[in-house]
Coordinates of C-alpha atoms in Angstrom, one line a residue:
M1 CA -28.5 -18.6 255.8
I2 CA -26.1 -20.3 258.2
V3 CA -23.5 -20.6 255.4
N4 CA -23.8 -16.9 254.6
F5 CA -23.4 -16.0 258.3
I6 CA -20.2 -18.1 258.5
A7 CA -18.9 -16.4 255.3
V8 CA -19.4 -13.0 256.9
L9 CA -17.5 -14.1 260.1
L10 CA -14.6 -15.2 257.9
L11 CA -14.6 -11.9 256.1
I12 CA -14.4 -9.8 259.2
Q13 CA -12.2 -12.0 261.3
P14 CA -8.9 -13.1 259.7
S15 CA -7.6 -16.6 260.4
L16 CA -5.4 -16.6 263.5
P17 CA -2.3 -18.8 264.2
L18 CA -2.5 -21.8 266.4
G19 CA -1.1 -21.3 269.9
S20 CA -2.3 -17.7 270.4
K21 CA -3.2 -16.7 273.9
T22 CA -5.2 -14.2 275.9
R23 CA -3.1 -11.6 277.8
H24 CA -4.7 -9.9 280.7
F25 CA -4.0 -6.4 282.0
K26 CA -5.6 -4.5 284.8
W27 CA -5.1 -0.8 284.5
E28 CA -6.1 2.3 286.5
V29 CA -5.8 5.7 284.9
G30 CA -5.0 8.7 287.1
Y31 CA -2.9 11.8 287.6
V32 CA 0.6 11.4 289.1
F33 CA 3.4 13.9 289.8
R34 CA 6.4 13.4 287.5
S35 CA 9.2 15.4 286.0
P36 CA 9.4 14.3 282.4
D37 CA 11.7 17.2 281.4
C38 CA 13.1 17.9 284.9
V39 CA 10.2 20.2 285.7
E40 CA 7.6 18.6 288.0
R41 CA 3.9 18.7 287.1
P42 CA 0.9 16.3 287.1
V43 CA 0.8 13.9 284.2
M44 CA -1.7 11.3 283.3
G45 CA -0.4 7.8 284.1
I46 CA -1.5 4.2 284.1
N47 CA -0.9 2.2 287.3
G48 CA 1.4 5.1 288.4
Q49 CA 3.6 4.8 285.3
F50 CA 4.4 7.4 282.7
P51 CA 4.4 6.6 279.9
G52 CA 2.0 3.8 280.4
P53 CA 3.0 0.1 280.6
T54 CA 4.4 -1.4 277.4
I55 CA 2.2 -4.2 276.0
R56 CA 4.0 -7.0 274.2
A57 CA 2.0 -9.7 272.4
K58 CA 2.2 -12.0 269.4
A59 CA 0.1 -11.8 266.3
G60 CA -3.1 -13.7 266.9
D61 CA -3.2 -13.0 270.7
T62 CA -6.2 -11.5 272.4
L63 CA -5.7 -8.5 274.7
H64 CA -8.0 -8.2 277.7
V65 CA -7.5 -4.8 279.3
E66 CA -9.7 -4.0 282.3
L67 CA -9.5 -0.2 282.5
T68 CA -10.7 1.7 285.5
N69 CA -11.0 5.5 285.5
K70 CA -9.4 7.1 288.6
L71 CA -9.4 10.7 287.2
T72 CA -12.3 11.8 289.5
T73 CA -13.4 14.8 287.3
E74 CA -13.2 13.6 283.7
G75 CA -13.9 10.7 281.5
V76 CA -11.4 8.6 279.5
V77 CA -11.0 6.2 276.6
I78 CA -7.9 4.4 275.1
H79 CA -7.4 4.1 271.4
W80 CA -5.2 1.2 270.2
H81 CA -3.5 3.0 267.4
G82 CA -2.9 0.9 264.3
I83 CA -4.9 -2.1 265.5
R84 CA -7.7 -2.6 263.0
Q85 CA -10.3 -4.1 265.4
F86 CA -11.8 -6.7 263.0
G87 CA -15.0 -7.8 264.6
T88 CA -14.6 -5.6 267.7
P89 CA -15.3 -2.0 266.5
W90 CA -16.5 -1.0 270.0
A91 CA -13.0 -1.6 271.3
D92 CA -11.4 1.1 269.0
G93 CA -11.5 3.6 271.9
T94 CA -12.8 6.7 270.2
A95 CA -15.1 8.7 272.4
S96 CA -18.6 9.4 270.8
I97 CA -17.7 7.3 267.8
S98 CA -17.1 3.8 269.0
Q99 CA -17.9 4.1 272.7
C100 CA -19.1 6.3 275.5
V101 CA -16.4 7.8 277.7
I102 CA -15.5 5.8 280.8
N103 CA -16.7 8.0 283.7
P104 CA -14.9 8.4 287.0
E105 CA -14.8 5.1 289.0
E106 CA -16.3 3.2 286.1
T107 CA -14.5 0.2 284.5
F108 CA -14.6 -0.8 280.8
V109 CA -13.0 -4.0 279.4
Y110 CA -11.2 -3.7 276.1
R111 CA -11.0 -7.1 274.5
F112 CA -9.7 -7.5 271.0
K113 CA -7.2 -9.5 268.8
V114 CA -3.9 -8.1 267.5
D115 CA -3.9 -9.8 264.1
K116 CA -0.7 -8.4 262.5
A117 CA 2.9 -8.0 263.8
G118 CA 4.3 -4.5 263.9
T119 CA 5.2 -1.5 265.9
Y120 CA 2.1 0.3 267.4
F121 CA 1.1 2.4 270.4
Y122 CA -1.9 3.4 272.4
H123 CA -3.2 6.7 273.6
G124 CA -6.1 8.7 275.0
H125 CA -8.8 9.7 272.5
Y126 CA -11.0 12.0 274.5
G127 CA -10.4 15.8 274.6
M128 CA -6.6 16.3 274.5
Q129 CA -5.6 13.6 276.9
R130 CA -2.7 12.5 274.7
A131 CA -1.1 15.9 275.4
A132 CA -1.5 15.1 279.2
G133 CA 0.7 12.0 278.8
L134 CA -1.8 9.2 278.3
Y135 CA 0.1 7.0 275.9
G136 CA 2.3 3.9 275.8
S137 CA 3.9 1.4 273.5
L138 CA 2.2 -1.7 271.9
I139 CA 4.5 -4.2 270.3
V140 CA 3.2 -7.1 268.3
D141 CA 5.7 -9.8 267.5
V142 CA 5.3 -12.3 264.7
A143 CA 3.3 -15.4 265.6
E144 CA 4.9 -18.6 266.8
G145 CA 6.7 -20.3 263.9
E146 CA 6.7 -17.1 261.8
K147 CA 9.8 -15.1 260.9
E148 CA 10.5 -11.5 260.1
P149 CA 11.8 -10.8 256.6
F150 CA 15.0 -9.3 258.1
D151 CA 17.5 -10.3 260.8
Y152 CA 18.7 -8.4 263.9
D153 CA 20.5 -9.2 267.1
G154 CA 18.6 -7.0 269.6
E155 CA 16.0 -4.2 269.7
F156 CA 15.0 -1.0 271.4
S157 CA 11.7 0.9 271.4
L158 CA 11.6 4.7 271.4
L159 CA 8.2 6.4 271.9
L160 CA 8.6 10.1 270.9
S161 CA 6.4 12.9 272.2
D162 CA 6.3 16.6 272.9
W163 CA 5.6 18.2 276.3
W164 CA 4.0 21.4 277.6
H165 CA 4.2 22.8 281.1
Q166 CA 0.6 24.2 280.8
S167 CA -2.2 21.8 281.7
V168 CA -4.4 20.3 279.0
Q169 CA -7.3 22.3 280.5
E170 CA -5.4 25.6 280.0
Q171 CA -4.6 24.5 276.4
E172 CA -8.2 23.6 275.6
A173 CA -9.5 26.9 277.1
G174 CA -7.1 28.9 274.9
L175 CA -8.1 27.1 271.7
S176 CA -11.8 28.0 272.2
S177 CA -11.2 31.5 273.5
V178 CA -12.2 34.7 271.7
P179 CA -9.6 36.1 270.9
F180 CA -7.8 32.9 270.2
R181 CA -5.0 32.0 272.6
W182 CA -2.4 29.7 271.0
I183 CA -0.6 27.4 273.5
G184 CA 2.8 28.0 271.7
D185 CA 5.5 25.5 271.2
P186 CA 6.0 22.6 273.6
Q187 CA 8.7 23.2 276.2
S188 CA 10.5 20.0 275.3
L189 CA 10.6 16.8 273.3
L190 CA 10.6 13.4 275.1
M191 CA 12.0 10.0 274.3
N192 CA 10.2 7.3 276.3
G193 CA 8.8 10.1 278.5
R194 CA 12.2 11.6 279.2
G195 CA 13.6 15.0 278.1
Q196 CA 15.4 18.0 279.4
Y197 CA 14.1 21.6 279.8
N198 CA 16.4 24.6 280.4
C199 CA 19.5 22.4 280.3
S200 CA 21.3 20.6 277.5
L201 CA 22.4 17.0 277.4
A202 CA 25.0 18.0 274.8
S203 CA 26.4 20.8 277.0
S204 CA 26.8 18.2 279.8
F205 CA 29.8 16.9 277.7
A206 CA 32.7 18.6 276.2
V207 CA 31.6 18.2 272.6
A208 CA 33.6 20.2 270.1
G209 CA 31.4 22.1 267.6
S210 CA 28.1 21.4 269.3
N211 CA 25.6 24.2 268.8
V212 CA 22.4 22.7 270.1
T213 CA 22.2 24.5 273.4
T214 CA 20.4 27.6 271.9
G215 CA 17.5 28.5 274.1
Q216 CA 18.6 26.1 276.9
G217 CA 20.6 26.4 280.1
G218 CA 23.8 24.7 281.0
P219 CA 24.6 21.1 281.7
C220 CA 21.8 18.9 283.1
R221 CA 21.8 17.8 286.7
F222 CA 19.7 14.7 287.2
L223 CA 20.2 14.1 290.9
G224 CA 16.7 14.2 292.4
H225 CA 15.2 14.2 288.9
E226 CA 16.0 10.7 287.8
D227 CA 12.8 10.4 285.8
C228 CA 14.1 12.9 283.2
A229 CA 17.5 11.3 282.9
P230 CA 17.9 9.9 279.4
Q231 CA 17.5 6.2 278.7
I232 CA 20.8 5.1 277.3
L233 CA 20.8 2.6 274.4
S234 CA 23.7 0.2 275.2
V235 CA 25.0 -1.9 272.3
L236 CA 27.8 -4.2 271.3
S237 CA 30.0 -3.5 268.3
N238 CA 29.4 -5.1 264.9
R239 CA 25.8 -6.1 265.7
T240 CA 22.5 -5.1 264.0
Y241 CA 19.7 -3.6 266.2
R242 CA 16.1 -3.0 265.4
L243 CA 14.9 0.4 266.6
R244 CA 11.1 0.6 266.9
L245 CA 10.1 4.3 266.6
A246 CA 6.6 5.6 267.2
S247 CA 5.4 9.3 267.4
A248 CA 2.8 10.2 270.0
T249 CA 3.5 13.9 269.5
S250 CA 0.5 16.3 270.0
L251 CA 1.9 18.9 267.6
H252 CA 5.3 18.5 266.2
S253 CA 6.6 16.5 263.2
L254 CA 10.1 15.2 264.0
N255 CA 13.3 14.1 262.4
F256 CA 15.2 11.2 263.9
A257 CA 18.9 10.4 263.5
V258 CA 21.8 8.6 265.1
A259 CA 25.2 10.4 264.7
S260 CA 27.5 8.7 262.2
H261 CA 25.2 5.8 261.6
K262 CA 23.0 4.8 258.7
L263 CA 19.4 3.7 259.3
V264 CA 17.7 1.0 257.1
V265 CA 13.9 1.4 257.1
V266 CA 12.1 -1.9 257.1
E267 CA 8.6 -1.3 258.6
A268 CA 6.1 1.5 258.4
D269 CA 2.9 1.5 260.5
G270 CA 3.0 -2.2 261.0
N271 CA 3.7 -3.1 257.4
Y272 CA 6.9 -4.3 255.8
V273 CA 8.6 -2.0 253.3
Q274 CA 11.3 -2.5 250.7
P275 CA 14.5 -1.8 252.8
F276 CA 16.2 1.5 252.1
A277 CA 19.1 3.3 253.8
V278 CA 18.9 6.9 255.1
D279 CA 21.0 9.2 257.3
D280 CA 17.8 10.3 259.1
L281 CA 14.0 10.0 258.8
D282 CA 11.0 12.2 259.2
I283 CA 8.3 10.9 261.5
Y284 CA 4.9 12.5 261.8
S285 CA 2.4 12.3 264.7
G286 CA 0.7 8.9 264.5
E287 CA 3.4 7.2 262.4
S288 CA 5.6 4.3 263.5
Y289 CA 8.7 2.8 261.9
S290 CA 11.3 0.1 262.4
V291 CA 14.8 0.8 261.3
L292 CA 17.9 -1.4 261.4
L293 CA 21.1 0.1 262.8
T294 CA 24.4 -1.6 262.4
T295 CA 27.0 -0.7 265.1
D296 CA 29.9 -0.4 262.6
Q297 CA 31.5 2.8 263.9
N298 CA 34.5 3.4 266.2
P299 CA 33.8 1.1 269.2
A300 CA 35.8 3.4 271.5
A301 CA 33.2 6.2 271.2
N302 CA 29.6 6.9 272.1
Y303 CA 27.2 8.7 269.8
F304 CA 24.2 11.0 270.1
I305 CA 20.7 10.0 269.1
S306 CA 18.5 13.0 268.3
A307 CA 14.9 13.9 267.5
G308 CA 14.4 17.5 266.3
V309 CA 11.4 19.5 265.0
R310 CA 10.4 19.5 261.4
G311 CA 7.5 21.2 259.6
R312 CA 7.1 24.2 262.0
H313 CA 9.4 27.1 262.9
S314 CA 9.9 26.1 266.6
N315 CA 12.1 27.0 269.5
T316 CA 11.7 23.5 271.0
T317 CA 15.2 22.1 271.4
Q318 CA 16.3 18.6 270.2
A319 CA 15.6 15.6 272.3
L320 CA 18.9 13.7 272.9
T321 CA 20.1 10.4 274.3
I322 CA 23.2 8.3 273.8
L323 CA 24.1 5.2 271.8
N324 CA 26.6 3.6 274.2
Y325 CA 29.1 1.1 272.7
K326 CA 29.9 -1.3 275.4
P327 CA 32.2 -1.5 277.4
N328 CA 32.4 2.3 277.3
P329 CA 30.8 4.0 280.3
P330 CA 27.2 4.9 279.4
L331 CA 27.9 8.6 280.0
K332 CA 31.2 8.8 278.3
S333 CA 31.3 12.0 276.2
P334 CA 30.6 11.5 272.5
T335 CA 33.4 12.8 270.4
S336 CA 31.1 14.2 267.7
P337 CA 28.2 16.7 268.1
P338 CA 24.6 15.7 267.8
P339 CA 23.1 15.3 264.3
I340 CA 21.8 18.6 262.8
T341 CA 18.1 18.5 262.3
P342 CA 17.3 19.5 258.6
R343 CA 15.6 22.9 258.0
W344 CA 12.1 23.0 259.3
D345 CA 10.7 24.2 256.0
D346 CA 12.6 21.9 253.6
F347 CA 9.4 20.2 252.4
D348 CA 10.9 18.8 249.3
R349 CA 13.2 16.8 251.5
S350 CA 10.1 15.6 253.4
R351 CA 8.3 14.5 250.2
Q352 CA 11.4 12.7 248.9
F353 CA 11.6 10.6 252.1
S354 CA 7.9 9.7 251.8
L355 CA 8.3 8.7 248.2
K356 CA 11.1 6.2 249.1
I357 CA 8.6 4.1 251.2
R358 CA 7.5 1.2 249.0
A359 CA 5.8 -2.0 250.0
L360 CA 7.9 -5.1 250.3
V361 CA 7.1 -7.2 247.3
G362 CA 5.5 -10.5 248.0
R363 CA 4.6 -9.5 251.6
S364 CA 1.9 -6.9 251.0
P365 CA -1.3 -7.0 248.9
K366 CA -1.6 -4.7 246.0
P367 CA -4.4 -2.2 245.8
P368 CA -7.4 -2.7 243.5
R369 CA -6.7 -1.0 240.2
K370 CA -9.7 1.2 240.4
S371 CA -11.9 2.7 243.1
D372 CA -15.7 2.8 243.4
R373 CA -15.8 6.2 245.0
R374 CA -13.6 9.3 245.5
I375 CA -14.0 11.7 248.4
V376 CA -11.9 14.9 248.3
L377 CA -11.4 16.5 251.7
L378 CA -10.2 20.1 251.8
N379 CA -8.5 21.3 255.1
T380 CA -9.2 24.9 255.9
Q381 CA -9.0 27.2 258.9
N382 CA -12.2 29.1 259.7
T383 CA -14.3 30.7 262.4
V384 CA -17.6 29.7 264.0
D385 CA -19.1 32.5 266.0
G386 CA -15.7 34.0 266.3
V387 CA -14.0 30.8 267.6
V388 CA -11.2 29.6 265.4
R389 CA -11.9 26.1 264.0
W390 CA -10.5 23.7 261.4
S391 CA -12.9 22.5 258.8
I392 CA -13.2 19.8 256.2
N393 CA -15.2 21.0 253.1
N394 CA -16.3 23.9 255.2
M395 CA -17.7 21.7 258.0
S396 CA -16.0 21.5 261.4
L397 CA -16.5 18.2 263.2
A398 CA -18.2 18.2 266.6
L399 CA -19.0 14.7 267.9
P400 CA -22.5 13.8 269.1
A401 CA -23.5 12.8 272.7
T402 CA -24.4 9.2 271.7
P403 CA -21.7 7.2 269.9
Y404 CA -22.3 6.7 266.2
L405 CA -21.7 3.0 266.4
G406 CA -24.8 2.3 268.6
S407 CA -27.0 5.0 267.0
I408 CA -26.5 3.6 263.5
K409 CA -26.6 0.0 264.5
Y410 CA -29.9 0.4 266.4
R411 CA -31.3 3.2 264.1
L412 CA -31.7 5.8 266.8
K413 CA -33.4 8.9 265.4
H414 CA -31.9 12.4 265.8
A415 CA -28.7 11.1 267.3
F416 CA -26.7 13.0 264.6
D417 CA -27.2 14.9 261.4
G418 CA -28.1 12.2 258.9
A419 CA -27.6 14.4 255.8
P420 CA -24.6 13.3 253.6
P421 CA -21.5 15.4 254.1
P422 CA -19.9 17.2 251.1
E423 CA -17.7 15.0 249.0
T424 CA -15.6 17.8 247.4
F425 CA -15.2 21.5 247.4
P426 CA -15.9 24.3 244.9
E427 CA -13.9 24.5 241.7
N428 CA -13.2 28.2 242.2
Y429 CA -11.7 27.7 245.7
N430 CA -8.1 29.2 245.7
I431 CA -6.0 27.0 248.0
T432 CA -3.1 29.5 247.9
R433 CA -5.0 32.2 249.7
P434 CA -6.8 32.6 253.0
P435 CA -10.5 31.7 252.8
A436 CA -12.5 34.4 251.1
N437 CA -15.3 33.7 253.6
L438 CA -13.9 32.8 257.0
N439 CA -17.2 31.5 258.4
S440 CA -17.8 27.8 258.7
T441 CA -20.4 25.5 260.3
I442 CA -20.3 22.8 263.0
G443 CA -21.5 19.4 261.9
N444 CA -21.4 15.7 262.8
R445 CA -22.4 14.1 259.5
V446 CA -21.0 10.7 258.5
Y447 CA -19.7 9.3 255.2
Q448 CA -21.7 6.1 254.6
L449 CA -19.5 3.6 252.7
R450 CA -20.8 0.5 250.9
L451 CA -19.3 -2.6 252.5
N452 CA -16.4 -4.0 250.5
S453 CA -16.2 -1.1 248.2
T454 CA -12.9 0.5 247.2
V455 CA -12.6 4.1 248.3
D456 CA -10.2 6.8 247.3
V457 CA -9.7 9.8 249.6
V458 CA -7.8 12.8 248.5
L459 CA -6.6 15.1 251.3
Q460 CA -6.2 18.6 249.9
N461 CA -4.2 21.2 251.9
A462 CA -4.8 24.9 251.6
N463 CA -3.8 28.2 253.1
A464 CA -4.9 28.9 256.7
M465 CA -6.4 32.2 257.8
K466 CA -3.0 33.9 257.9
E467 CA -1.3 34.8 254.6
N468 CA 1.4 32.4 253.4
N469 CA 0.6 29.8 256.0
S470 CA -0.1 26.2 255.2
E471 CA 0.9 23.4 257.6
I472 CA 1.7 19.7 257.5
H473 CA -1.2 17.6 258.6
P474 CA -0.7 13.9 259.4
W475 CA -4.0 12.0 258.8
H476 CA -4.8 8.8 260.6
L477 CA -7.5 6.2 259.6
H478 CA -9.0 4.0 262.2
G479 CA -10.1 0.4 261.4
H480 CA -8.0 0.0 258.2
D481 CA -4.6 0.3 256.5
F482 CA -4.7 2.3 253.3
W483 CA -2.4 2.4 250.3
V484 CA -0.6 5.7 249.7
L485 CA -1.1 6.2 246.0
G486 CA 0.8 9.5 245.6
Y487 CA 1.6 13.0 246.7
G488 CA 1.3 16.2 244.7
E489 CA 1.7 20.0 244.8
G490 CA -1.1 22.5 244.2
R491 CA -4.7 21.6 243.7
F492 CA -5.6 18.0 242.9
A493 CA -6.4 17.4 239.2
A494 CA -7.7 13.9 238.8
A495 CA -6.8 13.3 235.1
E496 CA -3.2 14.3 235.6
A497 CA -2.7 12.9 239.1
E498 CA -4.0 9.4 238.2
K499 CA -1.2 9.0 235.6
H500 CA 1.3 9.1 238.4
F501 CA -0.5 7.0 241.0
N502 CA 1.7 4.1 242.3
L503 CA -0.5 1.0 241.9
D504 CA 2.4 -1.5 241.8
D505 CA 4.1 -1.2 245.2
P506 CA 2.4 1.6 247.2
P507 CA 3.1 1.3 251.0
S508 CA 0.3 0.2 253.3
K509 CA 0.0 2.7 256.2
N510 CA -2.6 4.0 258.6
T511 CA -1.1 7.5 258.8
A512 CA 0.1 9.8 256.0
A513 CA 1.1 13.4 255.8
V514 CA -0.4 16.0 253.5
Y515 CA 2.2 18.7 252.8
P516 CA 1.7 22.5 252.6
Y517 CA -0.4 23.6 249.5
G518 CA -0.4 20.0 248.3
W519 CA -2.5 16.8 248.3
T520 CA -2.1 13.2 249.3
A521 CA -4.2 10.4 247.7
V522 CA -5.0 7.1 249.6
R523 CA -7.0 4.1 248.7
F524 CA -8.6 1.5 251.1
V525 CA -11.2 -1.2 251.0
A526 CA -14.2 -0.7 253.3
D527 CA -14.1 -4.3 254.5
N528 CA -14.4 -3.7 258.3
P529 CA -17.9 -3.3 259.6
G530 CA -18.0 -0.4 262.1
V531 CA -17.7 3.3 262.4
W532 CA -14.3 4.7 262.0
A533 CA -12.6 8.1 262.6
F534 CA -10.4 9.7 259.9
H535 CA -8.6 12.8 261.2
C536 CA -5.6 14.9 261.6
H537 CA -3.4 13.5 264.3
V538 CA -2.3 16.9 265.6
E539 CA -4.1 17.0 268.9
S540 CA -5.2 20.6 268.8
H541 CA -6.3 20.3 265.1
L542 CA -8.7 17.4 265.9
H543 CA -9.9 19.2 269.0
M544 CA -10.7 22.2 266.7
G545 CA -12.7 20.1 264.2
M546 CA -10.3 18.6 261.6
G547 CA -11.8 15.2 261.2
S548 CA -14.4 13.1 259.5
V549 CA -16.2 9.8 260.2
F550 CA -16.7 6.8 258.0
A551 CA -19.4 4.1 258.5
E552 CA -19.5 0.8 256.7
G553 CA -21.5 -2.4 257.1
V554 CA -22.8 -1.4 260.6
H555 CA -25.7 -3.8 260.2
R556 CA -23.1 -6.6 260.1
V557 CA -21.7 -5.7 263.5
G558 CA -22.6 -8.1 266.3
R559 CA -24.1 -7.3 269.6
I560 CA -22.4 -4.2 271.0
P561 CA -21.7 -4.1 274.8
G562 CA -24.3 -1.7 276.3
E563 CA -21.7 0.3 278.3
A564 CA -20.0 1.2 275.0
I565 CA -22.9 3.0 273.5
A566 CA -25.6 3.7 276.1
C567 CA -24.5 7.1 277.4
G568 CA -26.9 8.6 280.0
L569 CA -30.3 7.5 281.1
T570 CA -32.1 8.8 278.0
A571 CA -29.7 6.9 275.7
R572 CA -30.1 3.8 277.8
M573 CA -33.9 4.0 277.4
K574 CA -33.5 4.6 273.6
L575 CA -31.1 1.7 273.3
A576 CA -33.4 -0.7 275.2
A577 CA -36.3 0.2 272.9
A578 CA -34.1 -0.2 269.9
E579 CA -32.9 -3.6 271.0
D580 CA -36.5 -4.7 271.6
E581 CA -37.4 -3.6 268.1
D582 CA -34.3 -5.2 266.6
G583 CA -35.0 -8.5 268.3
N584 CA -31.5 -8.6 269.9

C-alpha cells in the first residue's frame, strides 16, 4: 500500500533539480488610475503596478504568492497560464473549477512548483478581469546547471494585449443584453501595457512611405503621459537577442514583426521547437513564443517593432515600439516604415505558419501512437432565452457555485449536472451555414477522463449566426500540454484526417487555434489528477459559454485547502460533512 502511494506521488510530481528555492510574493489586487494608451481610466493592478509584477524563477522553484483582494466590490482569482500544477490543482486559479473566488479583503495563498523552463504569463480568470488589465509576465529559466538548446546575448519580454476604454462591467452588460450589444474593437493594442490612442508613433517621425496613421491623430506627445510612452528595446550591433512574446489579448489575434529583421522561432508555449526563420509570426490569445533576433542590419539606423491585428476586420491600429541600435539616440527616427501587417483574412498564411511549428527532436516526448478516446467539440453561436451565447455541442457552459474540484473529490450531491456531456455532434450538421435551430441550453457537465488514458480532442469550427461568418478561436488547456496532431478544412472526417496526423514531431503546446470552417486535432495524456478547464481564450467567448471541463483522477488529489472549495456557509457545512464521511 505504501509502495503504491509513493508510486502515485512520483507520477504526479516530476523530479525536481537540486538547489531549487521558494520565492515569496505578497500581492494586493486593486484598481488604479493609469493611461495605458494615453487616455486615463481605472485599470486593475497588482501592488499599484500595471501590468502586474514580472515573476522570474528557475525550473524546480516553488512560488508562494500571498494574494489579497482589495477590489472592494468583486472577487478575484489568478490563473498561472501554462503552469501545469502537478499535485496542486487547487492553485490553478480558475473560479468555480479549481477554487472559490477570493472575496474582498480575503487572502489566498497560491503555492506551486514551476517544473519546466519557458515563457509564461498570469492573468485573472473570473468574469472578464483580464480585459480590465489583470495580467503579468511569468518567466521560468532553466534550472541551475542546465542549458538552453540555443545561445543568445541578451533578452527582452514583450507582453501583448488589447485595450478598451469601456469598463469591463459595461462590456459584460452588453454581452448579456437583449438585443445584443457588441463592445466593438479595442481602442488600442499594448506592448507591456503601453500603447497610443488617437496619435501615431510612426507619425511622430518623418518616415517616408509610412501609411499606418489611418484612424489615428498626429504625432504622440508623451509629456504628462509617460506611462503610455513606448518601451524602447536598446541593442548592440551584431548580437543575438531572445524576444519572449506572450499574448494576453482579450479579443484579437496578432501579427508580430521587426522591420528588416528575420525572427528565428525556438520556443512555443514553454516547449522547444525546431528552429525556423520567418519575417513575422502570428500569435493568438494565450500563446507564447521565444524568437531569436540577430542585430545584423545597418547600425546607424533604428527600426520599428510592430504588432497588428489578424483574423478580424478591425480598425485597431498597430502597436509600435522601436528597436534602438546603440549608440543611436533611442528616439532617432527609423529610416524605413513599420512592417505591414498581413491581410486580416489570409487564413492560408496563418495555417502555413502553424504547420511550420515542429517539436525539437530529442528534447520533446513523442505522442502515443493511438488514443483511447476521441471527443469532438463543435463551436456554434446560439441563443438562450434571447441572449446570444457560444455553445459546445449545443451546450453553453455556465459554471456552478461550488468548485468542481471539491464537489467531485468529496462527492457532494447536486453540485453540478452529473450527466455526461455530448462527445460529438449530429452527422447532418452543416458547418458552412448558420445553425438551423438557434436555440441552445445552459449546462455545467464535466467530461470524466480515465487517469493515464490518451485522449484526442477535435475542435470543429462552424458558421456563427450571421451568414458567411466563422472566426478564429484559440483554445487553451489547463493542467497539460497537448500535441497538435493536425489542422484541416471543412468537417472533420476521421478516416481521411488520421492519414495526415503528425505523430513524429508534433509540437507540444497548451494553446492552439482552430481556423474558420476548419478543425484542429490535439492529443494529451490525462496524467494530472484534478479538474481542468479547456476553453476558447477570447475573453468574451468564454464569458458567453465557449468552454468545457475535464476531470481526471480526482480521487488521487490530496487534501484540498478548505478556502479553495468551501464557498458560502452551505458549502462549508457540506464540505465538513463530506470530510467526516471521507475520513480526512
